[in-house]
Short mmCIF file of C-alpha atoms in Angstrom, two decimals:
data_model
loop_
_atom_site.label_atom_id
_atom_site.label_comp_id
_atom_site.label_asym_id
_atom_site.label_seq_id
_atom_site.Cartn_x
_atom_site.Cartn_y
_atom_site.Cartn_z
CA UNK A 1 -47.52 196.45 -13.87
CA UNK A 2 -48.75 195.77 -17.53
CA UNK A 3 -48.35 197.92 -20.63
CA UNK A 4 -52.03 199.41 -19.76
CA UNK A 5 -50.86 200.55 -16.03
CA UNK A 6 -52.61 198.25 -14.40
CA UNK A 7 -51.21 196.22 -11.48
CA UNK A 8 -51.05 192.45 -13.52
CA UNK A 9 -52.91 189.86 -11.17
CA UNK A 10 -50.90 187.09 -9.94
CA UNK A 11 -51.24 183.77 -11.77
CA UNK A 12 -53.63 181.10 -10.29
CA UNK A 13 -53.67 177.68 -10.69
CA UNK A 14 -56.23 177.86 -13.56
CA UNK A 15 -53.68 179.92 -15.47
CA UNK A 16 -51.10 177.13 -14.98
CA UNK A 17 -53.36 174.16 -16.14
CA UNK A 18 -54.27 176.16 -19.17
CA UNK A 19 -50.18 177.00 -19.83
CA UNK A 20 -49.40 173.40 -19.42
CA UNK A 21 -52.67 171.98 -21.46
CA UNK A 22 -53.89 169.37 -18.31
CA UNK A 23 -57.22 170.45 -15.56
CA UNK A 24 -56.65 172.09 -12.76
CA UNK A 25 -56.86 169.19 -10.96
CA UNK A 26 -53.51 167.85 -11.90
CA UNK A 27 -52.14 170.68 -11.55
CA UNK A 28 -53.51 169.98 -7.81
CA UNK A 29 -52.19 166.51 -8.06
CA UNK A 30 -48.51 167.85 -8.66
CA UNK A 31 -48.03 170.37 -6.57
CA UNK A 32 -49.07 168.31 -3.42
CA UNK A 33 -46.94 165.42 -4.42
CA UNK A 34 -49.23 162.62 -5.88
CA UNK A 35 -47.48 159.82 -6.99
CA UNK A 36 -50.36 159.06 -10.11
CA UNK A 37 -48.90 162.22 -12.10
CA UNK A 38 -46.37 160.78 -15.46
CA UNK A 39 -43.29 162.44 -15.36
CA UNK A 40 -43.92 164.07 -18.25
CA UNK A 41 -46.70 166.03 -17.07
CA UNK A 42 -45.19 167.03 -14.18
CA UNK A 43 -42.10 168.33 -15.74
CA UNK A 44 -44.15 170.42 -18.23
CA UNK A 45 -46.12 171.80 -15.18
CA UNK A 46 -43.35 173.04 -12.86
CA UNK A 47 -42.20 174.68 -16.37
CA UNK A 48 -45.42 176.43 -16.58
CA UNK A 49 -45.30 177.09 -12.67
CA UNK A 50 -42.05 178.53 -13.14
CA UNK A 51 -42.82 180.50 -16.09
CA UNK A 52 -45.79 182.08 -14.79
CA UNK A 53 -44.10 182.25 -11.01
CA UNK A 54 -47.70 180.87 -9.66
CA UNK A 55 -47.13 180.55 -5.83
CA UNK A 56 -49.24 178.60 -4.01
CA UNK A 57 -51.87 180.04 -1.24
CA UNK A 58 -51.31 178.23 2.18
CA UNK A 59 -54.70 179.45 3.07
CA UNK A 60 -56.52 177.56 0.03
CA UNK A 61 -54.07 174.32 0.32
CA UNK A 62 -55.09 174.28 4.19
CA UNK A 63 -58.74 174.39 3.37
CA UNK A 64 -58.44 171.44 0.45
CA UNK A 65 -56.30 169.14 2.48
CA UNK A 66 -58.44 170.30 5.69
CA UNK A 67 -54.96 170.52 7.54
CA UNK A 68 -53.79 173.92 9.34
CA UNK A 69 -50.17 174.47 7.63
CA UNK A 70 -48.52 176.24 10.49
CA UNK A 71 -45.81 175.26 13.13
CA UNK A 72 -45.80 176.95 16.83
CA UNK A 73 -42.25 176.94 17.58
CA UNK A 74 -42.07 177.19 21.90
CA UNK A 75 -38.68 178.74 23.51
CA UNK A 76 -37.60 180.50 26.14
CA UNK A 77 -35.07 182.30 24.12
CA UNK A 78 -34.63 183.77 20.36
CA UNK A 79 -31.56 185.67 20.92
CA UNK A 80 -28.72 182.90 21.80
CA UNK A 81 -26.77 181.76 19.04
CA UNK A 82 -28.08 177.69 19.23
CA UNK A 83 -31.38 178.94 19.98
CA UNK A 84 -31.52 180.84 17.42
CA UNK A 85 -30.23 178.78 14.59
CA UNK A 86 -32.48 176.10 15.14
CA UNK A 87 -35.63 178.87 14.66
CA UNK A 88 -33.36 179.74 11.62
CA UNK A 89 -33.37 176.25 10.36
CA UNK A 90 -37.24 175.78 11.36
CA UNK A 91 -38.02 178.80 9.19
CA UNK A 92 -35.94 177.83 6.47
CA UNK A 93 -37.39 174.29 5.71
CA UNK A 94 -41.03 175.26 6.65
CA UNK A 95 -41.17 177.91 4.37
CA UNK A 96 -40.18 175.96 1.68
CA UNK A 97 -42.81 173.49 2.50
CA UNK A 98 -45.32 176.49 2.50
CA UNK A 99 -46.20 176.40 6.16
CA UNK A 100 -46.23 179.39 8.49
CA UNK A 101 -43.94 179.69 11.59
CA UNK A 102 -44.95 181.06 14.74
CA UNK A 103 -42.94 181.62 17.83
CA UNK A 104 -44.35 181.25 21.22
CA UNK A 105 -41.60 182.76 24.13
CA UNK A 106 -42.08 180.92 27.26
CA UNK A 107 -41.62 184.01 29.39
CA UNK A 108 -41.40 181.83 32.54
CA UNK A 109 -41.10 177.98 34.22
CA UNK A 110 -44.18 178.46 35.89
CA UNK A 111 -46.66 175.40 34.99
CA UNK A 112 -49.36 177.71 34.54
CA UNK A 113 -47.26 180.13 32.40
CA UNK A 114 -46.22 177.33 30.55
CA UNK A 115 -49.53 175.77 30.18
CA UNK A 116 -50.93 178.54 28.93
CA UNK A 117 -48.35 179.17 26.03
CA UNK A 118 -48.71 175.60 25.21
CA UNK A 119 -52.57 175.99 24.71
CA UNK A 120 -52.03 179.21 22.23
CA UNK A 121 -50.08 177.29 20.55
CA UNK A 122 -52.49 174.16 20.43
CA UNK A 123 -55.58 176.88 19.71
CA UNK A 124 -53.31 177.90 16.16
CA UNK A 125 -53.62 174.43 14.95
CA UNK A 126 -51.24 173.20 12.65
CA UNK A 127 -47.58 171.06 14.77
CA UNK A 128 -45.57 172.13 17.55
CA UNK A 129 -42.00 172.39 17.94
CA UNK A 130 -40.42 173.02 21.58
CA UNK A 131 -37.01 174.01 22.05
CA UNK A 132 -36.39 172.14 25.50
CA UNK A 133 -32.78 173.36 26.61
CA UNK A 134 -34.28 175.03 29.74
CA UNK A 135 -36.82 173.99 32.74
CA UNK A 136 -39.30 175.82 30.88
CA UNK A 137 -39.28 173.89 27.50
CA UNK A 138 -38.67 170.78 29.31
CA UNK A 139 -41.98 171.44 31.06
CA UNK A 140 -43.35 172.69 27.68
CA UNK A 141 -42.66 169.64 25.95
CA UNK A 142 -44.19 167.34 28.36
CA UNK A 143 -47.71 169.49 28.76
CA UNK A 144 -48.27 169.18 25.36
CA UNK A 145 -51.15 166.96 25.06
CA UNK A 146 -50.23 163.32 23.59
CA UNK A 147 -52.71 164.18 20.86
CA UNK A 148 -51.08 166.87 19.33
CA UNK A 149 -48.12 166.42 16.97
CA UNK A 150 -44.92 167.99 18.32
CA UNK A 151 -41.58 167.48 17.86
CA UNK A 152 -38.99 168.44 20.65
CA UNK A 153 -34.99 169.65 20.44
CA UNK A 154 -33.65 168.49 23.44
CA UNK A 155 -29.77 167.97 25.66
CA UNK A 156 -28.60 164.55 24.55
CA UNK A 157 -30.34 162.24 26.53
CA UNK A 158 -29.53 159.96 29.30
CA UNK A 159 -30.52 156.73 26.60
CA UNK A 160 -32.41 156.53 22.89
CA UNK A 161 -35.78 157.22 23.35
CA UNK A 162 -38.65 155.24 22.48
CA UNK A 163 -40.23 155.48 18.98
CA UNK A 164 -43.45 157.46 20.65
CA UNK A 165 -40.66 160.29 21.42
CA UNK A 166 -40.15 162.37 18.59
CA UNK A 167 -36.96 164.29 19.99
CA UNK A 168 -33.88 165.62 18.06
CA UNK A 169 -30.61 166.43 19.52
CA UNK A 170 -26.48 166.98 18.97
CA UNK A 171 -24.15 164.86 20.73
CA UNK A 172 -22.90 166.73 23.27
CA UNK A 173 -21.76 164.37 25.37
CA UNK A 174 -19.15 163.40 22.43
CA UNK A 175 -18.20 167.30 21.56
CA UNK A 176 -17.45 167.86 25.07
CA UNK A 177 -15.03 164.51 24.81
CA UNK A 178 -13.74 165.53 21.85
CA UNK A 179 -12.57 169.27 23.41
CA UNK A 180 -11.59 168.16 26.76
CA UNK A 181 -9.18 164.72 25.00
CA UNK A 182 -7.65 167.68 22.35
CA UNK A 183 -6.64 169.78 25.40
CA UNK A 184 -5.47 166.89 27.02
CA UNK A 185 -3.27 165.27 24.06
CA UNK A 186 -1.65 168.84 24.06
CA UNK A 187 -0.25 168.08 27.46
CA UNK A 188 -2.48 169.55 29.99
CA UNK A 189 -2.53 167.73 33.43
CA UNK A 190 -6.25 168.35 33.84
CA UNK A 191 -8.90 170.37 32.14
CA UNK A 192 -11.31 172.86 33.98
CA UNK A 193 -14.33 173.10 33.13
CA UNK A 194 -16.91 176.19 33.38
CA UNK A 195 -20.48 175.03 32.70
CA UNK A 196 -23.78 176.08 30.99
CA UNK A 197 -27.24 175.45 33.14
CA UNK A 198 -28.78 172.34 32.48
CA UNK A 199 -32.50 171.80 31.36
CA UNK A 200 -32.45 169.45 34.17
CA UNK A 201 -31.20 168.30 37.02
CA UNK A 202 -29.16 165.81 36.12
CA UNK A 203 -25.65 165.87 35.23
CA UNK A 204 -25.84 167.49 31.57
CA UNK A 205 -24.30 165.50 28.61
CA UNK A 206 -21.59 168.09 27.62
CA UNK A 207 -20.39 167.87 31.56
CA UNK A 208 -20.62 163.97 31.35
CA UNK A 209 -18.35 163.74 28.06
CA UNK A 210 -15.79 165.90 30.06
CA UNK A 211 -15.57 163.55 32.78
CA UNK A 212 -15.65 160.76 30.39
CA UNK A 213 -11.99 162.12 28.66
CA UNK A 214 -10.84 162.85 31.97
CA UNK A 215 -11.39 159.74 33.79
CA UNK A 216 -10.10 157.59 30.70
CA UNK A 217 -6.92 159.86 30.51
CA UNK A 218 -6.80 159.29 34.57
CA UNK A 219 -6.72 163.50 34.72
CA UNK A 220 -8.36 164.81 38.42
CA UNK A 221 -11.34 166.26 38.14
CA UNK A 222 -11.65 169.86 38.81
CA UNK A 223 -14.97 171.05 40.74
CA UNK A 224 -16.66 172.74 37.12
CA UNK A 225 -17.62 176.51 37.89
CA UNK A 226 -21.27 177.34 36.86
CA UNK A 227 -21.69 179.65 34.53
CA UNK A 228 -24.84 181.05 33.03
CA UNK A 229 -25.62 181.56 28.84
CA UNK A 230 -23.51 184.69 28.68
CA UNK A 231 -20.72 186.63 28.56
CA UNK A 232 -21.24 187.98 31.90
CA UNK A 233 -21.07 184.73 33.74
CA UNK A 234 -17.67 183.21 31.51
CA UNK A 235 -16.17 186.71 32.74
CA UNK A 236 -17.16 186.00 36.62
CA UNK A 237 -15.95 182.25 36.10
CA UNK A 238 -13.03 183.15 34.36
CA UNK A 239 -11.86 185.88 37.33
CA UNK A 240 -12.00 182.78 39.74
CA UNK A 241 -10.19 180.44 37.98
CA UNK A 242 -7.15 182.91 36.42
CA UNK A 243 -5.91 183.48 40.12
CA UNK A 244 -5.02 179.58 40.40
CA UNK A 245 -1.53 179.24 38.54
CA UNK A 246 -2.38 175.72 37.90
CA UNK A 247 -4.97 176.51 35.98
CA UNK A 248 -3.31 175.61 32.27
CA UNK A 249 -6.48 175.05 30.11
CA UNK A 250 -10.82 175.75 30.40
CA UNK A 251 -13.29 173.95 28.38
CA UNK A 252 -16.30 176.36 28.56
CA UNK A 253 -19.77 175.41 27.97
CA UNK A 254 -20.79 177.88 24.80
CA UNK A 255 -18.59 180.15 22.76
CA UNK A 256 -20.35 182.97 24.27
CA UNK A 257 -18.66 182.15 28.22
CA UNK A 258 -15.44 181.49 26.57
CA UNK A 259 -15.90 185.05 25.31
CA UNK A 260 -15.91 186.49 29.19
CA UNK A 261 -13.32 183.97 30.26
CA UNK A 262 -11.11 185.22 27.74
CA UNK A 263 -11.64 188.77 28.71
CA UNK A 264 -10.67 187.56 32.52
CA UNK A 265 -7.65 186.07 31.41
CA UNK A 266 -6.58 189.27 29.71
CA UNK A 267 -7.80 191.79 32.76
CA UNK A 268 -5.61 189.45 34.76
CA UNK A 269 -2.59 188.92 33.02
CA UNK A 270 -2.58 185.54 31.48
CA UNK A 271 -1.81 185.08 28.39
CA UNK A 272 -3.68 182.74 25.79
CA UNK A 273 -2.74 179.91 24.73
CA UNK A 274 0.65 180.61 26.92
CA UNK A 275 -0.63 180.07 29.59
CA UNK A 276 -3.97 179.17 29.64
CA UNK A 277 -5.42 177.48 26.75
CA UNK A 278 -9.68 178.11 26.04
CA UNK A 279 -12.10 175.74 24.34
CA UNK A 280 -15.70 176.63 23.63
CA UNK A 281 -18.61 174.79 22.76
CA UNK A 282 -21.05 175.72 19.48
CA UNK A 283 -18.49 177.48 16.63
CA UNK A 284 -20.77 180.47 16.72
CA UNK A 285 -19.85 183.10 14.29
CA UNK A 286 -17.73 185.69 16.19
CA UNK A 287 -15.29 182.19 17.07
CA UNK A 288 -13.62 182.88 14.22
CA UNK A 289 -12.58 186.35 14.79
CA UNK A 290 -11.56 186.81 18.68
CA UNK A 291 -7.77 187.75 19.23
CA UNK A 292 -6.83 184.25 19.74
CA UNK A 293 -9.39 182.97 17.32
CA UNK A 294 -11.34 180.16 19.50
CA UNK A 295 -10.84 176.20 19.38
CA UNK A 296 -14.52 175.44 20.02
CA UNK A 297 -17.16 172.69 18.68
CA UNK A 298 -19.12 173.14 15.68
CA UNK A 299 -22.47 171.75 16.27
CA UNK A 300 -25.03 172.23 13.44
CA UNK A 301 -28.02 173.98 15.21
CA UNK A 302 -29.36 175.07 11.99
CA UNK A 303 -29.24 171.30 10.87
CA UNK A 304 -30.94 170.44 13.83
CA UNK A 305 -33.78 172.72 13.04
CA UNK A 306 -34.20 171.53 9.65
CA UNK A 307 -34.20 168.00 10.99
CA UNK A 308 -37.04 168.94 13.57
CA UNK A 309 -39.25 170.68 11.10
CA UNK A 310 -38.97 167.04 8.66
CA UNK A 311 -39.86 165.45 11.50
CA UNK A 312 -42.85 166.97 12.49
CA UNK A 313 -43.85 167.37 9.05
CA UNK A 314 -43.52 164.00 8.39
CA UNK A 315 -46.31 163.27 11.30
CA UNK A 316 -48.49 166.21 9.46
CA UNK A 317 -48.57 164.69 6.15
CA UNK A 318 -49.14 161.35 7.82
CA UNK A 319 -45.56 160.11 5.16
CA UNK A 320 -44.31 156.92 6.25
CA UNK A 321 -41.20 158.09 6.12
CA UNK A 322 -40.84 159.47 9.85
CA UNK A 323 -37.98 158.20 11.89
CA UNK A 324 -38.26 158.58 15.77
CA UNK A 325 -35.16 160.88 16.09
CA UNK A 326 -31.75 162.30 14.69
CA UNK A 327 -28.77 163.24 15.99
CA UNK A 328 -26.71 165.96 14.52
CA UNK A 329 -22.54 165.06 15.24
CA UNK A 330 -20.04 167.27 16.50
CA UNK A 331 -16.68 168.75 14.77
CA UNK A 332 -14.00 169.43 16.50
CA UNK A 333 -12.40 173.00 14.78
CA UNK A 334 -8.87 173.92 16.26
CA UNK A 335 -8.03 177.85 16.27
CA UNK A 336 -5.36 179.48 18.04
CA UNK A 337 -6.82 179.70 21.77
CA UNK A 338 -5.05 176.21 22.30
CA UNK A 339 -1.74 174.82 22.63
CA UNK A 340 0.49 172.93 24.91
CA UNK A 341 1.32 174.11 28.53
CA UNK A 342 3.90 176.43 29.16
CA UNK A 343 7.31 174.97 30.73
CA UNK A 344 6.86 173.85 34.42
CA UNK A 345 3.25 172.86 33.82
#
């Protein structure tokens, strides 16, 4: 509010040419990018831009470049920690790129649930991102129509896809090696191994890279318990495999079941890492701080998101810059839920 009480209108792009002493046009011409601005110029009008904190109206830049700037992000979940992060990451980069997010929850794996949430989210214009770590994003991502421009976050895949496939993913084939080997170098005979649902129904990448370390360390292979997302689920798988005494160390497929399994452990008396020893898979926040902090995998979901969203808007700005994929690598971060067997193990 001004000296005279009245509310001060915000500063238009008019106001900025006329600050910076070049037509609105250039002003245009910078803030969209265009390589025929001098450097100069430029420089002296993101200091008026700045100085007059002009923002620019995604309603008026959608109806000059006659592009919708808005991304429809399809899950089936917002709540779970990689889920989302990568909606975190989305957010992050889009609104920095002035374009809109919306969120489209695919309520079911029904093909005419899903088709319908995929045509909302083709009827708001603008890209599509699908989070496809479930049956219902996996069918999501292949009803979208080849014509519009989407972007999917998928498990590692079987093989690198083609160029046409726009997919990014972590390497969960290689975190899950990386956990299962550490246990194994600490002296385990075998690992166990309680899983997370896969999007499909193949054998899932992070199960694959725990047979891998086994087979190449010549460990036996322990039937893996399925588990579901949550807590819940780590706790039921954890009850079953705590009354086996040679049981000596889990690899769990999220942080979240290592939670329950740890909880099992303690409702049943064994101790952790001194007699069992607990890996998870993600790093998500509360690993830190559980009483033993947890060894886990730090993958970088909010990476991944950001990576998505430069893909896809890549394809909207038609830059030439677009690869067909990235891959976000895994970190192995040792806490105090591991350590070697205990004596007669």
């Amino acid at each position: 509010m001004n000296v005279t009480g009245h509310t001060r209108r915000p500063a238009s792009i008019r106001d900025v040419a006329t600050a910076a002493g070049v037509s609105y046009q250039t002003v245009s011409r910078v803030i969209n990018g265009h390589p025929s601005v001098r450097q100069a110029t430029r420089e002296r009008v993101l200091a008026a831009i700045e100085e007059l904190g002009f923002r620019r109206n995604a309603t008026a830049l959608a109806l000059a470049s006659g592009r919708t700037r808005t991304v429809t992000v399809l899950t089936a979940n917002t709540t779970h920690y990689g889920y989302a992060s990568i909606l975190q990451g989305i957010e992050e980069s889009a609104r920095a790129a002035s374009y809109a997010v919306g969120i489209g929850v695919l309520e079911s794996a029904d093909d005419a649930a899903v088709a319908a949430e995929v045509q909302r989210a083709a009827d708001s214009g603008g890209g599509i991102v699908v989070i496809a770590y479930d049956p219902a994003g996996v069918r999501a991502l292949e009803a979208v129509p080849a014509t519009l421009p989407v972007v999917g976050v998928v498990e590692t895949p079987a093989s690198p896809p083609g160029g046409d496939r726009p997919w990014v993913w972590t390497d969960d084939r290689e975190a899950a090696y990386q956990a299962t080997r550490h246990l194994l170098r600490l002296g385990h005979a075998t690992v166990h191994y309680v899983a997370i649902p896969s999007s499909t129904r193949r054998t899932s990448a992070r199960t694959s890279g725990w047979r891998q370390a086994l087979k190449e360390a010549g460990a036996p292979e322990p039937r893996p318990v399925q588990g579901s997302w949550g807590p819940a689920g780590g706790h039921a798988a954890g009850l079953k495999l705590a009354g086996d005494p040679a049981v000596t160390a889990i690899l769990c497929g999220n942080d979240d079941l290592a939670l329950g399994v740890l909880r099992a452990l303690h409702e049943t008396g064994r101790s952790v890492p001194g007699e069992v020893s607990v890996a998870g898979f993600d790093d998500a926040p509360h690993s830190a701080f559980l009483t033993p902090s947890l060894t886990t995998v730090r993958l970088d979901f909010t990476g991944l998101g950001r990576a998505a969203f430069a893909l896809l808007h890549g394809v909207l700005e038609e830059s030439a810059q677009v690869a067909p994929h990235r891959v976000s690598v895994p970190e192995l971060v040792v806490r105090e839920s591991s350590g070697p067997p205990s004596a007669g193990h």
